[in-house]
mmCIF file of C-alpha atoms in Angstrom:
data_model
loop_
_atom_site.group_PDB
_atom_site.id
_atom_site.type_symbol
_atom_site.label_atom_id
_atom_site.label_comp_id
_atom_site.label_asym_id
_atom_site.label_seq_id
_atom_site.Cartn_x
_atom_site.Cartn_y
_atom_site.Cartn_z
ATOM 1 C CA MET A 295 11.815 -20.288 -9.297
ATOM 2 C CA ASN A 296 10.786 -19.939 -5.130
ATOM 3 C CA HIS A 297 11.424 -15.573 -4.015
ATOM 4 C CA ASP A 298 12.393 -14.719 -0.756
ATOM 5 C CA SER A 299 10.879 -11.063 -0.054
ATOM 6 C CA SER A 300 13.209 -10.585 2.305
ATOM 7 C CA SER A 301 16.410 -10.199 -0.698
ATOM 8 C CA PRO A 302 14.482 -9.388 -3.756
ATOM 9 C CA ALA A 303 16.394 -10.201 -7.115
ATOM 10 C CA ARG A 304 14.945 -6.803 -8.781
ATOM 11 C CA LEU A 305 16.593 -5.348 -11.969
ATOM 12 C CA ALA A 306 16.432 -1.680 -12.305
ATOM 13 C CA PRO A 307 15.949 -1.089 -16.091
ATOM 14 C CA VAL A 308 18.831 1.792 -17.108
ATOM 15 C CA THR A 309 16.631 2.747 -20.117
ATOM 16 C CA ALA A 310 13.817 5.499 -19.622
ATOM 17 C CA ARG A 311 11.783 2.865 -22.206
ATOM 18 C CA GLY A 312 12.831 0.357 -19.746
ATOM 19 C CA GLN A 313 11.516 1.608 -16.666
ATOM 20 C CA ALA A 314 8.259 2.436 -18.328
ATOM 21 C CA THR A 315 8.009 -1.128 -18.974
ATOM 22 C CA ARG A 316 8.888 -1.702 -15.800
ATOM 23 C CA LEU A 317 6.081 1.006 -14.434
ATOM 24 C CA ARG A 318 3.149 -0.714 -17.082
ATOM 25 C CA ILE A 319 4.368 -3.898 -16.365
ATOM 26 C CA VAL A 320 3.973 -3.530 -12.229
ATOM 27 C CA ARG A 321 0.288 -1.267 -12.661
ATOM 28 C CA SER A 322 -0.870 -3.686 -14.804
ATOM 29 C CA ALA A 323 -0.420 -6.381 -12.210
ATOM 30 C CA GLU A 324 -2.075 -4.045 -9.669
ATOM 31 C CA THR A 325 -5.489 -4.264 -11.575
ATOM 32 C CA VAL A 326 -4.560 -8.660 -12.499
ATOM 33 C CA PHE A 327 -3.740 -9.301 -8.726
ATOM 34 C CA GLY A 328 -6.984 -7.387 -7.495
ATOM 35 C CA GLU A 329 -9.558 -8.902 -9.837
ATOM 36 C CA LYS A 330 -8.411 -12.326 -9.919
ATOM 37 C CA GLY A 331 -6.325 -12.885 -7.104
ATOM 38 C CA TYR A 332 -2.846 -14.044 -6.582
ATOM 39 C CA ASP A 333 -3.693 -17.990 -7.684
ATOM 40 C CA GLY A 334 -6.000 -16.614 -10.424
ATOM 41 C CA ALA A 335 -3.715 -14.208 -11.898
ATOM 42 C CA SER A 336 -1.334 -15.312 -14.854
ATOM 43 C CA ILE A 337 2.241 -13.633 -16.593
ATOM 44 C CA ALA A 338 0.512 -13.706 -19.613
ATOM 45 C CA GLU A 339 -2.513 -11.640 -18.901
ATOM 46 C CA ILE A 340 -0.290 -9.325 -16.685
ATOM 47 C CA CYS A 341 1.993 -8.794 -19.952
ATOM 48 C CA ARG A 342 -1.182 -8.457 -21.933
ATOM 49 C CA LEU A 343 -2.862 -5.294 -20.535
ATOM 50 C CA ALA A 344 0.668 -3.884 -19.912
ATOM 51 C CA GLU A 345 1.139 -4.581 -24.204
ATOM 52 C CA THR A 346 4.424 -6.071 -23.245
ATOM 53 C CA ALA A 347 6.524 -9.298 -24.778
ATOM 54 C CA LEU A 348 5.932 -12.104 -22.032
ATOM 55 C CA GLY A 349 9.918 -12.460 -21.920
ATOM 56 C CA SER A 350 9.933 -8.581 -20.905
ATOM 57 C CA PHE A 351 8.370 -9.708 -17.745
ATOM 58 C CA TYR A 352 10.801 -11.620 -16.725
ATOM 59 C CA VAL A 353 13.683 -9.297 -17.848
ATOM 60 C CA TYR A 354 12.178 -7.455 -14.462
ATOM 61 C CA PHE A 355 11.276 -10.342 -12.582
ATOM 62 C CA PRO A 356 12.113 -14.439 -12.161
ATOM 63 C CA ASP A 357 8.439 -14.785 -11.209
ATOM 64 C CA LYS A 358 4.785 -14.105 -10.387
ATOM 65 C CA LYS A 359 5.445 -14.131 -7.053
ATOM 66 C CA ALA A 360 8.444 -11.639 -7.605
ATOM 67 C CA ALA A 361 6.061 -9.094 -9.549
ATOM 68 C CA PHE A 362 3.731 -9.734 -6.603
ATOM 69 C CA VAL A 363 6.209 -9.058 -3.474
ATOM 70 C CA GLU A 364 7.355 -5.651 -5.611
ATOM 71 C CA LEU A 365 3.874 -4.242 -6.441
ATOM 72 C CA VAL A 366 2.871 -4.159 -2.294
ATOM 73 C CA ASP A 367 6.399 -3.234 -1.595
ATOM 74 C CA SER A 368 5.561 0.073 -4.959
ATOM 75 C CA LEU A 369 2.009 0.106 -3.108
ATOM 76 C CA GLY A 370 3.548 0.583 0.590
ATOM 77 C CA ALA A 371 5.581 3.092 -0.972
ATOM 78 C CA ARG A 372 2.965 5.378 -2.810
ATOM 79 C CA LEU A 373 0.569 5.337 0.241
ATOM 80 C CA ARG A 374 4.044 6.295 2.431
ATOM 81 C CA SER A 375 4.989 9.328 -0.134
ATOM 82 C CA GLU A 376 1.247 10.370 -0.161
ATOM 83 C CA LEU A 377 0.827 10.191 3.896
ATOM 84 C CA THR A 378 3.686 12.181 3.846
ATOM 85 C CA ALA A 379 2.740 14.916 1.183
ATOM 86 C CA ALA A 380 -0.469 15.194 2.842
ATOM 87 C CA VAL A 381 1.164 16.217 6.570
ATOM 88 C CA LEU A 382 4.108 18.257 5.760
ATOM 89 C CA GLY A 383 4.430 21.526 7.055
ATOM 90 C CA LEU A 384 1.650 20.994 9.612
ATOM 91 C CA ASP A 385 2.793 20.807 13.550
ATOM 92 C CA ASP A 386 -0.655 20.366 15.756
ATOM 93 C CA ARG A 387 -1.348 16.563 15.706
ATOM 94 C CA PHE A 388 -4.842 16.573 15.186
ATOM 95 C CA GLU A 389 -4.670 18.235 12.706
ATOM 96 C CA ILE A 390 -1.811 16.014 11.041
ATOM 97 C CA GLU A 391 -4.335 12.417 11.833
ATOM 98 C CA ARG A 392 -7.607 14.501 9.990
ATOM 99 C CA ALA A 393 -5.114 14.973 6.905
ATOM 100 C CA GLY A 394 -3.204 12.332 6.794
ATOM 101 C CA LEU A 395 -7.394 10.595 7.233
ATOM 102 C CA ARG A 396 -7.860 12.437 3.803
ATOM 103 C CA ALA A 397 -4.977 11.022 2.244
ATOM 104 C CA PHE A 398 -5.947 7.063 2.954
ATOM 105 C CA PHE A 399 -8.814 7.594 1.749
ATOM 106 C CA ALA A 400 -7.864 9.465 -1.023
ATOM 107 C CA PHE A 401 -5.483 6.539 -2.165
ATOM 108 C CA ALA A 402 -7.384 3.763 -1.160
ATOM 109 C CA GLY A 403 -10.101 5.378 -3.564
ATOM 110 C CA GLN A 404 -7.899 5.577 -5.893
ATOM 111 C CA HIS A 405 -6.540 1.798 -5.811
ATOM 112 C CA ARG A 406 -9.154 -0.199 -4.582
ATOM 113 C CA ARG A 407 -7.183 -3.511 -4.693
ATOM 114 C CA LEU A 408 -5.021 -2.141 -2.204
ATOM 115 C CA TYR A 409 -7.232 -4.098 0.622
ATOM 116 C CA ARG A 410 -7.139 -7.793 -1.836
ATOM 117 C CA ILE A 411 -3.876 -7.132 -2.713
ATOM 118 C CA VAL A 412 -2.323 -5.987 0.039
ATOM 119 C CA GLY A 413 -4.372 -8.569 2.689
ATOM 120 C CA GLN A 414 -3.649 -11.964 0.349
ATOM 121 C CA ALA A 415 0.291 -10.788 0.891
ATOM 122 C CA GLU A 416 0.059 -12.660 4.511
ATOM 123 C CA PHE A 417 -0.647 -15.537 2.505
ATOM 124 C CA VAL A 418 1.481 -14.934 -0.454
ATOM 125 C CA ASP A 419 4.450 -14.107 1.253
ATOM 126 C CA GLU A 420 3.982 -12.813 4.559
ATOM 127 C CA ALA A 421 7.288 -10.846 5.099
ATOM 128 C CA VAL A 422 5.903 -8.568 2.623
ATOM 129 C CA PHE A 423 3.145 -8.454 4.246
ATOM 130 C CA ARG A 424 4.949 -7.861 7.396
ATOM 131 C CA ARG A 425 6.920 -5.553 5.772
ATOM 132 C CA TYR A 426 4.373 -3.405 3.850
ATOM 133 C CA HIS A 427 2.466 -2.812 7.988
ATOM 134 C CA GLU A 428 6.279 -2.113 10.035
ATOM 135 C CA ARG A 429 7.271 0.403 7.015
ATOM 136 C CA LEU A 430 3.756 2.231 7.506
ATOM 137 C CA ALA A 431 4.625 1.988 11.155
ATOM 138 C CA GLU A 432 7.890 3.568 11.561
ATOM 139 C CA GLY A 433 6.974 7.349 10.120
ATOM 140 C CA TYR A 434 3.952 6.846 12.345
ATOM 141 C CA VAL A 435 5.441 6.182 15.774
ATOM 142 C CA ARG A 436 7.906 8.026 14.802
ATOM 143 C CA GLY A 437 5.097 11.317 14.571
ATOM 144 C CA LEU A 438 3.237 10.247 17.621
ATOM 145 C CA ALA A 439 6.595 9.984 19.992
ATOM 146 C CA GLY A 440 6.740 13.919 18.479
ATOM 147 C CA ALA A 441 3.692 14.914 19.414
ATOM 148 C CA MET A 442 3.438 13.259 22.924
ATOM 149 C CA VAL A 443 6.891 14.942 23.352
ATOM 150 C CA LYS A 444 5.338 18.846 22.324
ATOM 151 C CA GLY A 445 1.838 17.162 24.982
ATOM 152 C CA GLN A 446 -0.248 17.273 21.841
ATOM 153 C CA LEU A 447 -0.338 13.370 22.988
ATOM 154 C CA ARG A 448 -0.863 12.009 26.211
ATOM 155 C CA LYS A 449 2.453 9.684 27.090
ATOM 156 C CA VAL A 450 1.607 5.794 26.477
ATOM 157 C CA ASP A 451 3.590 3.505 23.814
ATOM 158 C CA PRO A 452 3.609 4.963 20.490
ATOM 159 C CA GLU A 453 4.294 1.695 18.935
ATOM 160 C CA VAL A 454 0.935 0.653 20.114
ATOM 161 C CA LEU A 455 -1.022 3.526 19.490
ATOM 162 C CA ALA A 456 -0.005 4.297 16.047
ATOM 163 C CA TYR A 457 -0.701 0.326 15.416
ATOM 164 C CA ALA A 458 -4.171 0.764 16.821
ATOM 165 C CA LEU A 459 -5.017 4.489 15.087
ATOM 166 C CA MET A 460 -3.658 2.203 11.988
ATOM 167 C CA GLY A 461 -6.113 -0.452 12.184
ATOM 168 C CA MET A 462 -9.270 1.966 13.056
ATOM 169 C CA THR A 463 -8.165 3.968 9.265
ATOM 170 C CA ASP A 464 -7.996 0.085 7.519
ATOM 171 C CA PHE A 465 -11.823 -0.114 8.545
ATOM 172 C CA LEU A 466 -12.968 3.594 8.624
ATOM 173 C CA GLY A 467 -11.805 3.059 4.590
ATOM 174 C CA MET A 468 -12.893 -0.487 3.913
ATOM 175 C CA ARG A 469 -16.530 0.209 4.685
ATOM 176 C CA TRP A 470 -16.565 4.262 3.512
ATOM 177 C CA VAL A 471 -14.472 4.300 1.260
ATOM 178 C CA LEU A 472 -14.401 0.852 -0.651
ATOM 179 C CA TRP A 473 -18.479 -0.186 0.235
ATOM 180 C CA GLU A 474 -19.638 3.460 -0.037
ATOM 181 C CA PRO A 475 -21.052 4.361 -3.704
ATOM 182 C CA LYS A 476 -20.733 7.895 -3.110
ATOM 183 C CA PRO A 477 -18.873 8.173 0.210
ATOM 184 C CA ASP A 478 -18.671 11.720 2.743
ATOM 185 C CA VAL A 479 -14.652 10.987 3.403
ATOM 186 C CA GLU A 480 -15.465 14.470 6.010
ATOM 187 C CA HIS A 481 -18.008 13.080 8.449
ATOM 188 C CA VAL A 482 -15.647 10.047 8.726
ATOM 189 C CA VAL A 483 -12.650 12.412 9.406
ATOM 190 C CA ASP A 484 -14.635 14.843 12.105
#
């Protein structure tokens, strides 16, 4: 089956047991796709790790690509949620940036396969790759534009600034979270 990420066919489980099974499948997919890559991953291996029957996979996902798309969307939503929670109640843009960096580094440290999975998304399903970044940028752009109105930042194109900061954060996380055995996150934040 060819899975179109622009209109993903996702079956929402009705029962708590079904929700737990689907979540185990997605979390197991994070491990398998992160370790083996998209091409090397198999549905059977995802199900084995999720401790669920192969048929259960197909209850929630029509194919491997659908599970991958769900995983990328899920990681993006969880990351955005963590970032939002980290800056909640802060008003000073400098402090918001510091808290956001810490939250991103913590998330990347907890989801070390994030870089490999999102990086592969560009080649597996370009629409989900784009969506991941655009959704991340949406809130950032609003926050930066608000800081410009308050006079906390000079006025520039907030979307350009958001993507520039996201790019820097991405590489800082790769260098000081992924590649460093004992990262000094505060040094990087400072």
